[in-house]
Structures are given as C-alpha cells and as structure tokens.
CSV table of C-alpha atoms and ligand atoms in Angstrom, one decimal:
chain,number,residue,atom,x,y,z
A,8,MET,CA,-66.1,4.9,-136.1
A,9,GLU,CA,-69.7,4.3,-137.4
A,10,LEU,CA,-71.5,2.1,-134.9
A,11,ASN,CA,-74.9,2.2,-136.6
A,12,LYS,CA,-76.2,-1.2,-137.7
A,13,LYS,CA,-73.1,-2.9,-136.5
A,14,ASN,CA,-73.0,-6.0,-134.4
A,15,ILE,CA,-71.2,-4.8,-131.3
A,16,VAL,CA,-69.6,-6.9,-128.5
A,17,VAL,CA,-68.3,-5.1,-125.4
A,18,LEU,CA,-66.1,-6.8,-122.8
A,19,THR,CA,-65.8,-5.0,-119.4
A,20,GLY,CA,-63.4,-5.5,-116.6
A,21,ALA,CA,-62.9,-4.1,-113.1
A,22,GLY,CA,-61.7,-0.7,-114.5
A,23,ILE,CA,-65.2,0.3,-115.5
A,24,SER,CA,-66.4,0.0,-111.9
A,25,SER,CA,-63.4,1.7,-110.3
A,26,GLU,CA,-64.9,5.2,-110.6
A,27,SER,CA,-68.0,3.9,-108.8
A,28,GLY,CA,-65.7,3.1,-105.8
A,29,LEU,CA,-65.0,-0.6,-106.3
A,30,LYS,CA,-61.4,-1.6,-106.3
A,31,THR,CA,-59.8,-3.2,-109.3
A,32,PHE,CA,-57.7,-6.4,-108.9
A,33,ARG,CA,-54.3,-5.4,-110.1
A,34,ASP,CA,-54.0,-1.6,-109.8
A,35,ALA,CA,-52.0,-0.2,-106.9
A,36,ASP,CA,-54.2,-0.8,-103.8
A,37,GLY,CA,-56.1,-3.4,-105.8
A,38,LEU,CA,-57.8,-6.3,-104.3
A,39,TRP,CA,-55.0,-8.7,-105.0
A,40,GLU,CA,-52.5,-6.5,-103.2
A,41,GLY,CA,-54.1,-7.2,-99.8
A,42,HIS,CA,-54.8,-10.9,-100.5
A,43,ARG,CA,-53.0,-13.8,-102.1
A,44,VAL,CA,-55.2,-15.0,-104.9
A,45,GLU,CA,-54.6,-18.6,-103.8
A,46,ASP,CA,-56.1,-17.8,-100.4
A,47,VAL,CA,-59.4,-16.5,-101.5
A,48,ALA,CA,-60.1,-17.2,-105.1
A,49,THR,CA,-59.5,-20.8,-105.8
A,50,PRO,CA,-61.5,-24.0,-105.1
A,51,GLU,CA,-58.6,-25.2,-103.0
A,52,ALA,CA,-58.8,-22.1,-100.8
A,53,PHE,CA,-62.5,-22.7,-100.3
A,54,LEU,CA,-61.9,-26.4,-99.3
A,55,GLU,CA,-59.2,-25.4,-96.9
A,56,ASN,CA,-60.6,-22.3,-95.3
A,57,PRO,CA,-64.2,-21.7,-96.4
A,58,GLU,CA,-64.9,-19.0,-93.8
A,59,LEU,CA,-62.1,-16.8,-95.1
A,60,VAL,CA,-63.4,-17.2,-98.6
A,61,TYR,CA,-67.0,-16.6,-97.6
A,62,ASP,CA,-65.9,-13.5,-95.7
A,63,PHE,CA,-63.9,-12.1,-98.7
A,64,TYR,CA,-67.0,-12.3,-100.9
A,65,ASN,CA,-69.4,-11.2,-98.1
A,66,GLN,CA,-67.4,-7.9,-97.9
A,67,ARG,CA,-67.5,-7.5,-101.6
A,68,ARG,CA,-71.3,-8.2,-101.6
A,69,ARG,CA,-71.9,-5.7,-98.8
A,70,GLN,CA,-70.1,-3.0,-100.8
A,71,LEU,CA,-72.6,-3.3,-103.6
A,72,LYS,CA,-75.2,-1.7,-101.3
A,73,GLU,CA,-73.0,1.5,-101.3
A,74,VAL,CA,-72.2,2.0,-104.9
A,75,LYS,CA,-73.9,3.3,-108.0
A,76,PRO,CA,-73.4,2.8,-111.7
A,77,ASN,CA,-71.2,5.6,-113.2
A,78,GLN,CA,-71.3,7.4,-116.6
A,79,ALA,CA,-69.6,4.6,-118.3
A,80,HIS,CA,-72.1,1.9,-117.2
A,81,LEU,CA,-74.9,4.4,-118.0
A,82,ALA,CA,-73.5,5.2,-121.5
A,83,LEU,CA,-73.4,1.5,-122.4
A,84,ALA,CA,-77.0,0.9,-121.3
A,85,GLU,CA,-78.2,4.0,-123.2
A,86,PHE,CA,-76.3,3.0,-126.3
A,87,GLU,CA,-77.8,-0.5,-126.2
A,88,ARG,CA,-81.4,0.9,-125.8
A,89,ASN,CA,-81.0,3.0,-128.9
A,90,HIS,CA,-78.9,0.7,-131.0
A,91,ASN,CA,-80.4,-0.8,-134.1
A,92,ALA,CA,-78.4,-4.0,-134.3
A,93,LYS,CA,-77.1,-6.7,-132.0
A,94,PHE,CA,-75.3,-5.6,-128.8
A,95,THR,CA,-73.7,-8.0,-126.3
A,96,LEU,CA,-72.1,-7.0,-123.1
A,97,ILE,CA,-69.7,-9.6,-121.7
A,98,THR,CA,-68.5,-8.7,-118.3
A,99,GLN,CA,-65.7,-10.1,-116.1
A,100,ASN,CA,-67.2,-8.1,-113.2
A,101,VAL,CA,-69.1,-9.8,-110.5
A,102,ASP,CA,-70.8,-6.6,-109.3
A,103,ASN,CA,-74.3,-5.6,-110.4
A,104,LEU,CA,-73.6,-2.1,-111.8
A,105,HIS,CA,-74.4,-3.0,-115.4
A,106,GLU,CA,-77.8,-4.3,-114.2
A,107,LEU,CA,-78.4,-1.2,-112.1
A,108,ALA,CA,-77.6,0.9,-115.2
A,109,HIS,CA,-80.3,-1.1,-117.1
A,110,SER,CA,-78.1,-2.9,-119.6
A,111,GLN,CA,-80.1,-5.8,-121.1
A,112,ASN,CA,-78.0,-8.4,-122.9
A,113,ILE,CA,-75.4,-9.0,-120.1
A,114,ILE,CA,-73.2,-12.1,-119.9
A,115,HIS,CA,-71.5,-12.6,-116.5
A,116,MET,CA,-68.6,-14.8,-117.4
A,117,HIS,CA,-67.0,-14.8,-113.9
A,118,GLY,CA,-70.3,-15.1,-112.0
A,119,GLU,CA,-72.1,-12.6,-109.8
A,120,LEU,CA,-71.7,-11.6,-106.1
A,121,GLN,CA,-75.4,-11.5,-105.7
A,122,LYS,CA,-75.8,-15.1,-106.6
A,123,VAL,CA,-74.9,-18.4,-104.9
A,124,ARG,CA,-74.7,-21.9,-106.2
A,125,CYS,CA,-75.6,-25.2,-104.5
A,126,MET,CA,-72.6,-27.6,-104.8
A,127,GLU,CA,-75.0,-30.5,-104.7
A,128,THR,CA,-77.6,-29.6,-107.3
A,129,ASP,CA,-75.8,-26.9,-109.3
A,130,GLU,CA,-78.8,-24.6,-108.8
A,131,VAL,CA,-78.1,-20.9,-108.7
A,132,PHE,CA,-80.0,-18.6,-106.3
A,133,PRO,CA,-80.2,-14.9,-105.9
A,134,TRP,CA,-78.4,-13.8,-102.7
A,135,THR,CA,-78.0,-10.3,-101.3
A,136,GLU,CA,-76.9,-11.0,-97.7
A,137,ASP,CA,-73.9,-12.7,-96.1
A,138,LEU,CA,-73.2,-16.3,-96.8
A,139,ASP,CA,-71.5,-18.9,-94.6
A,140,SER,CA,-71.4,-22.6,-93.9
A,141,ASP,CA,-74.6,-22.3,-91.9
A,142,SER,CA,-76.5,-20.8,-94.8
A,143,VAL,CA,-79.3,-23.2,-96.0
A,144,SER,CA,-80.0,-24.0,-99.6
A,145,PRO,CA,-83.6,-22.9,-100.6
A,146,THR,CA,-84.4,-26.2,-102.2
A,147,THR,CA,-82.6,-29.0,-100.3
A,148,GLN,CA,-82.9,-27.1,-96.9
A,149,LYS,CA,-79.3,-28.4,-96.2
A,150,SER,CA,-76.6,-26.2,-94.8
A,151,GLY,CA,-72.9,-26.2,-95.9
A,152,THR,CA,-73.6,-26.7,-99.6
A,153,LEU,CA,-73.8,-23.1,-100.9
A,154,ARG,CA,-70.8,-21.3,-102.4
A,155,PRO,CA,-70.4,-17.9,-104.0
A,156,HIS,CA,-71.4,-18.1,-107.7
A,157,ILE,CA,-67.9,-16.9,-108.7
A,158,CYS,CA,-65.5,-18.4,-111.2
A,159,TRP,CA,-62.3,-19.0,-109.3
A,160,PHE,CA,-58.8,-19.4,-110.7
A,161,GLY,CA,-58.6,-22.9,-112.1
A,162,GLU,CA,-62.3,-23.0,-113.0
A,163,MET,CA,-64.0,-22.6,-116.4
A,164,PRO,CA,-65.7,-19.3,-117.0
A,165,TYR,CA,-69.5,-19.5,-117.5
A,166,HIS,CA,-71.4,-19.1,-120.8
A,167,MET,CA,-68.3,-19.8,-123.0
A,168,VAL,CA,-70.4,-21.2,-126.0
A,169,GLU,CA,-72.6,-18.1,-126.1
A,170,ILE,CA,-69.6,-15.9,-125.8
A,171,GLY,CA,-67.8,-17.7,-128.7
A,172,ASP,CA,-70.9,-17.2,-130.9
A,173,ALA,CA,-71.1,-13.5,-130.0
A,174,LEU,CA,-67.4,-12.9,-130.7
A,175,ARG,CA,-67.5,-14.7,-134.0
A,176,ASP,CA,-70.3,-12.5,-135.3
A,177,ALA,CA,-69.0,-9.2,-134.0
A,178,ASP,CA,-68.3,-6.3,-136.3
A,179,ILE,CA,-66.9,-4.1,-133.5
A,180,PHE,CA,-65.3,-5.4,-130.3
A,181,VAL,CA,-64.7,-2.9,-127.5
A,182,ALA,CA,-62.8,-4.0,-124.3
A,183,ILE,CA,-63.1,-1.6,-121.4
A,184,GLY,CA,-61.2,-1.4,-118.1
A,185,THR,CA,-59.4,-4.7,-118.3
A,186,SER,CA,-55.7,-5.4,-117.9
A,187,GLY,CA,-55.5,-8.1,-120.5
A,188,LEU,CA,-53.8,-10.5,-118.2
A,189,VAL,CA,-56.5,-13.0,-117.3
A,190,TYR,CA,-57.4,-15.7,-119.9
A,191,PRO,CA,-59.7,-16.5,-121.6
A,192,ALA,CA,-61.1,-13.0,-121.6
A,193,ALA,CA,-57.7,-11.5,-122.5
A,194,GLY,CA,-57.8,-13.6,-125.7
A,195,PHE,CA,-61.3,-12.6,-126.9
A,196,VAL,CA,-59.6,-10.0,-129.1
A,197,GLN,CA,-58.1,-12.9,-131.0
A,198,MET,CA,-61.3,-14.9,-131.2
A,199,VAL,CA,-63.2,-12.3,-133.3
A,200,SER,CA,-63.3,-12.6,-137.1
A,201,HIS,CA,-60.7,-10.8,-139.3
A,202,HIS,CA,-63.2,-8.1,-140.4
A,203,CYS,CA,-63.9,-7.1,-136.8
A,204,TYR,CA,-62.7,-3.7,-135.6
A,205,LYS,CA,-61.1,-3.9,-132.2
A,206,VAL,CA,-61.0,-1.1,-129.7
A,207,LEU,CA,-59.5,-0.9,-126.2
A,208,ILE,CA,-60.6,1.8,-123.7
A,209,ASN,CA,-58.4,1.6,-120.6
A,210,LYS,CA,-56.6,3.9,-118.1
A,211,ASP,CA,-53.2,2.3,-118.7
A,212,ALA,CA,-51.8,0.4,-121.7
A,213,ALA,CA,-53.1,-3.1,-121.2
A,214,ASN,CA,-50.9,-6.1,-121.6
A,215,ASN,CA,-52.6,-7.2,-124.9
A,216,ASN,CA,-53.0,-3.8,-126.4
A,217,PRO,CA,-51.0,-4.4,-129.6
A,218,LEU,CA,-53.8,-6.7,-130.7
A,219,PHE,CA,-56.3,-3.7,-131.0
A,220,HIS,CA,-56.8,-1.4,-134.0
A,221,GLU,CA,-57.5,1.5,-131.7
A,222,VAL,CA,-56.3,2.1,-128.1
A,223,ILE,CA,-58.0,4.9,-126.2
A,224,LEU,CA,-56.2,5.7,-123.0
A,225,GLY,CA,-58.2,7.4,-120.3
A,226,ASN,CA,-60.9,7.1,-117.6
A,227,ALA,CA,-63.9,5.0,-118.5
A,228,THR,CA,-66.4,7.7,-117.3
A,229,GLN,CA,-65.0,10.1,-119.9
A,230,GLU,CA,-64.0,7.9,-122.8
A,231,VAL,CA,-66.8,5.4,-122.8
A,232,PRO,CA,-69.6,8.0,-123.2
A,233,LYS,CA,-67.5,9.8,-125.8
A,234,PHE,CA,-66.9,6.7,-127.8
A,235,PHE,CA,-70.5,5.5,-127.8
A,236,GLN,CA,-72.1,8.9,-128.5
A,237,GLN,CA,-70.1,9.4,-131.7
A,238,SER,CA,-72.4,7.5,-134.0
B,2,APR,N1,-61.1,3.7,-116.4
B,2,APR,C1,-60.6,2.8,-117.3
B,2,APR,N2,-59.7,1.8,-117.0
B,2,APR,C2,-59.4,1.7,-115.7
B,2,APR,C3,-59.8,2.6,-114.7
B,2,APR,C4,-60.7,3.7,-115.1
B,2,APR,N3,-61.2,4.5,-114.3
B,2,APR,N4,-59.3,2.3,-113.5
B,2,APR,C5,-58.5,1.2,-113.7
B,2,APR,N5,-58.5,0.9,-115.1
B,2,APR,C6,-57.9,-0.2,-115.7
B,2,APR,C7,-56.5,-0.5,-115.2
B,2,APR,O1,-55.5,0.3,-115.9
B,2,APR,C8,-56.3,-2.0,-115.5
B,2,APR,O2,-55.7,-2.2,-116.7
B,2,APR,O3,-58.6,-1.4,-115.5
B,2,APR,C9,-57.7,-2.5,-115.5
B,2,APR,C10,-58.1,-3.4,-114.4
B,2,APR,O4,-57.4,-4.6,-114.4
B,2,APR,P1,-57.5,-5.7,-113.4
B,2,APR,O5,-57.5,-5.2,-112.0
B,2,APR,O6,-56.6,-6.8,-113.8
B,2,APR,O7,-59.1,-6.2,-113.6
B,2,APR,P2,-59.6,-7.2,-114.7
B,2,APR,O8,-58.9,-7.1,-116.0
B,2,APR,O9,-61.1,-7.0,-114.7
B,2,APR,O10,-59.3,-8.6,-114.1
B,2,APR,C11,-59.7,-9.8,-114.7
B,2,APR,O11,-59.0,-11.2,-113.0
B,2,APR,O12,-58.7,-11.5,-110.7
B,2,APR,C12,-59.5,-11.8,-111.8
B,2,APR,O13,-61.7,-12.6,-111.8
B,2,APR,C13,-61.0,-11.4,-111.7
B,2,APR,O14,-62.5,-10.7,-113.3
B,2,APR,C14,-61.2,-10.5,-112.8
B,2,APR,C15,-60.1,-10.8,-113.8
C-alpha cells in the first residue's frame, strides 16, 4: 500500500496501549471484567457513587506514571513527522501515550485521564493527581464541581464534527487495537468515502472486520511499524 501523499486517518483503541501495560476493556482480564460498566462509566454511576467513579479513574491516572509508549505509538508519531500529506490520529484511548510518543494531530474522542472538567462552567483543566469531591476548581474555587474529562456510556463523544470532516477526506483509514463494538467509533469505517482504503490491525478478528479491505491480525508493536514503514 502506497501511503505517500495520501490523506491518512488512524483510529486507535485500547489494544495499541496493551503492550505498554495498560489493560484493554474487553479482553480476558480486561477492565470491564472486574467492573460493571454501569457502576463506573456512566453519568448515573457518578451521581450515585461519585467516590467509586473518582477512584476508578484515579487508579487509571496513577498508572500513567508507570507506563511508556511502545513501538506502535512511536511508529505512528514517526510516520506523521515524515509524512507529506494530512495525517489525523483519532484515539478512543484516554491515556497519554500518543502524546508521550510525540504524535501531533491527536483527537481524543473519549476524553483524557489527565484532564478534568468543571460541571458548572464546562472548562477543561489539566490534572495529573487524584481527583475527588473535595478537589477545587481552579477558576471558581468551588469544590464538588470537577469530574473526569471522560466520555461515559450514554454521553456524546467529543470533537465529532472535526472527526466527520477528517473521515470524509481520508484516502486511507487504519483502525488499530479496537474491538469494533463501541459506537460511534466502530462505525467510522462506514463514514469514509467510497474511494477510501480501509485497514484493520488488531490482535483478534474485530466485530466489524468484514467492513475492511485488509485485516492484519497480530500485535500492534509488530504490525503497526511494519505497516507504516512500507511506503
Ligand atoms: N495489539 C493489537 N490489538 C490488540 C492487542 C495488541 N497487543 N491487545 C489487544 N488487542 C485488541 C483486542 O483483540 C481487542 O479487539 O484490542 C481490542 C481492544 O478492544 P476493547 O477492549 O473493546 O477496547 P476499545 O475497542 O478501545 O474499546 C472502545 O469502549 O469501554 C469503552 O470508552 C471505552 O474507549 C473504550 C471503548
């Protein structure tokens, strides 16, 4: 596949970070095996038991201090640096490994662990430490108004207009490390134009894999560098 001068859109999911030591959601021993999604990743859960939800994301945020980008994150960043056309990286991941790998044009559609949002003003702030109901908003100085800047089930993912534009213009769409079970991301492969070449790089056959022209089964750290070094 010739990648030169092509408008490329990449979508990443939890699978790209698993070899860095972060758990995926739905693999055996994944995050959703130990938790009910409804208890930790919905607006209702946060209303009912905010401390449990804060704690779930505090644990995830703390873990970021122990992990590093892997060969797949690094290969994407290197490819973007040398690419001579548009490159957009849409990620469902809330970790910061694409940033640490120095990717540039990153869209975090499900939010970021290292950001919090004020429920009163909608302002988003960088946040690297634990968060709880005593945490004080940097602008209003009030406590109890900050929540993780994470898109929960039942909420609209962020930056959807920008994502729609990027997908419509893509010549090549590459989904990496995602199970194809969570919409709208699972449907991006159907939002690209008819001329777009669609590739999936995933460890196991993803739910939506018949929609791709090419399916590469394997570990992201091996297959992503191979795919992006071929041009
Ligand atoms: N290399 C490539 N793919 C891998 C690897 C690896 N090393 N390890 C796991 N995978 C694949 C799995 O085969 C699986 O299909 O990554 C996929 C991970 O799927 P999920 O756990 O469902 O993660 P994801 O698709 O990112 O989930 C989407 O669901 O719970 C929500 O908001 C959360 O952003 C998340 C969304």
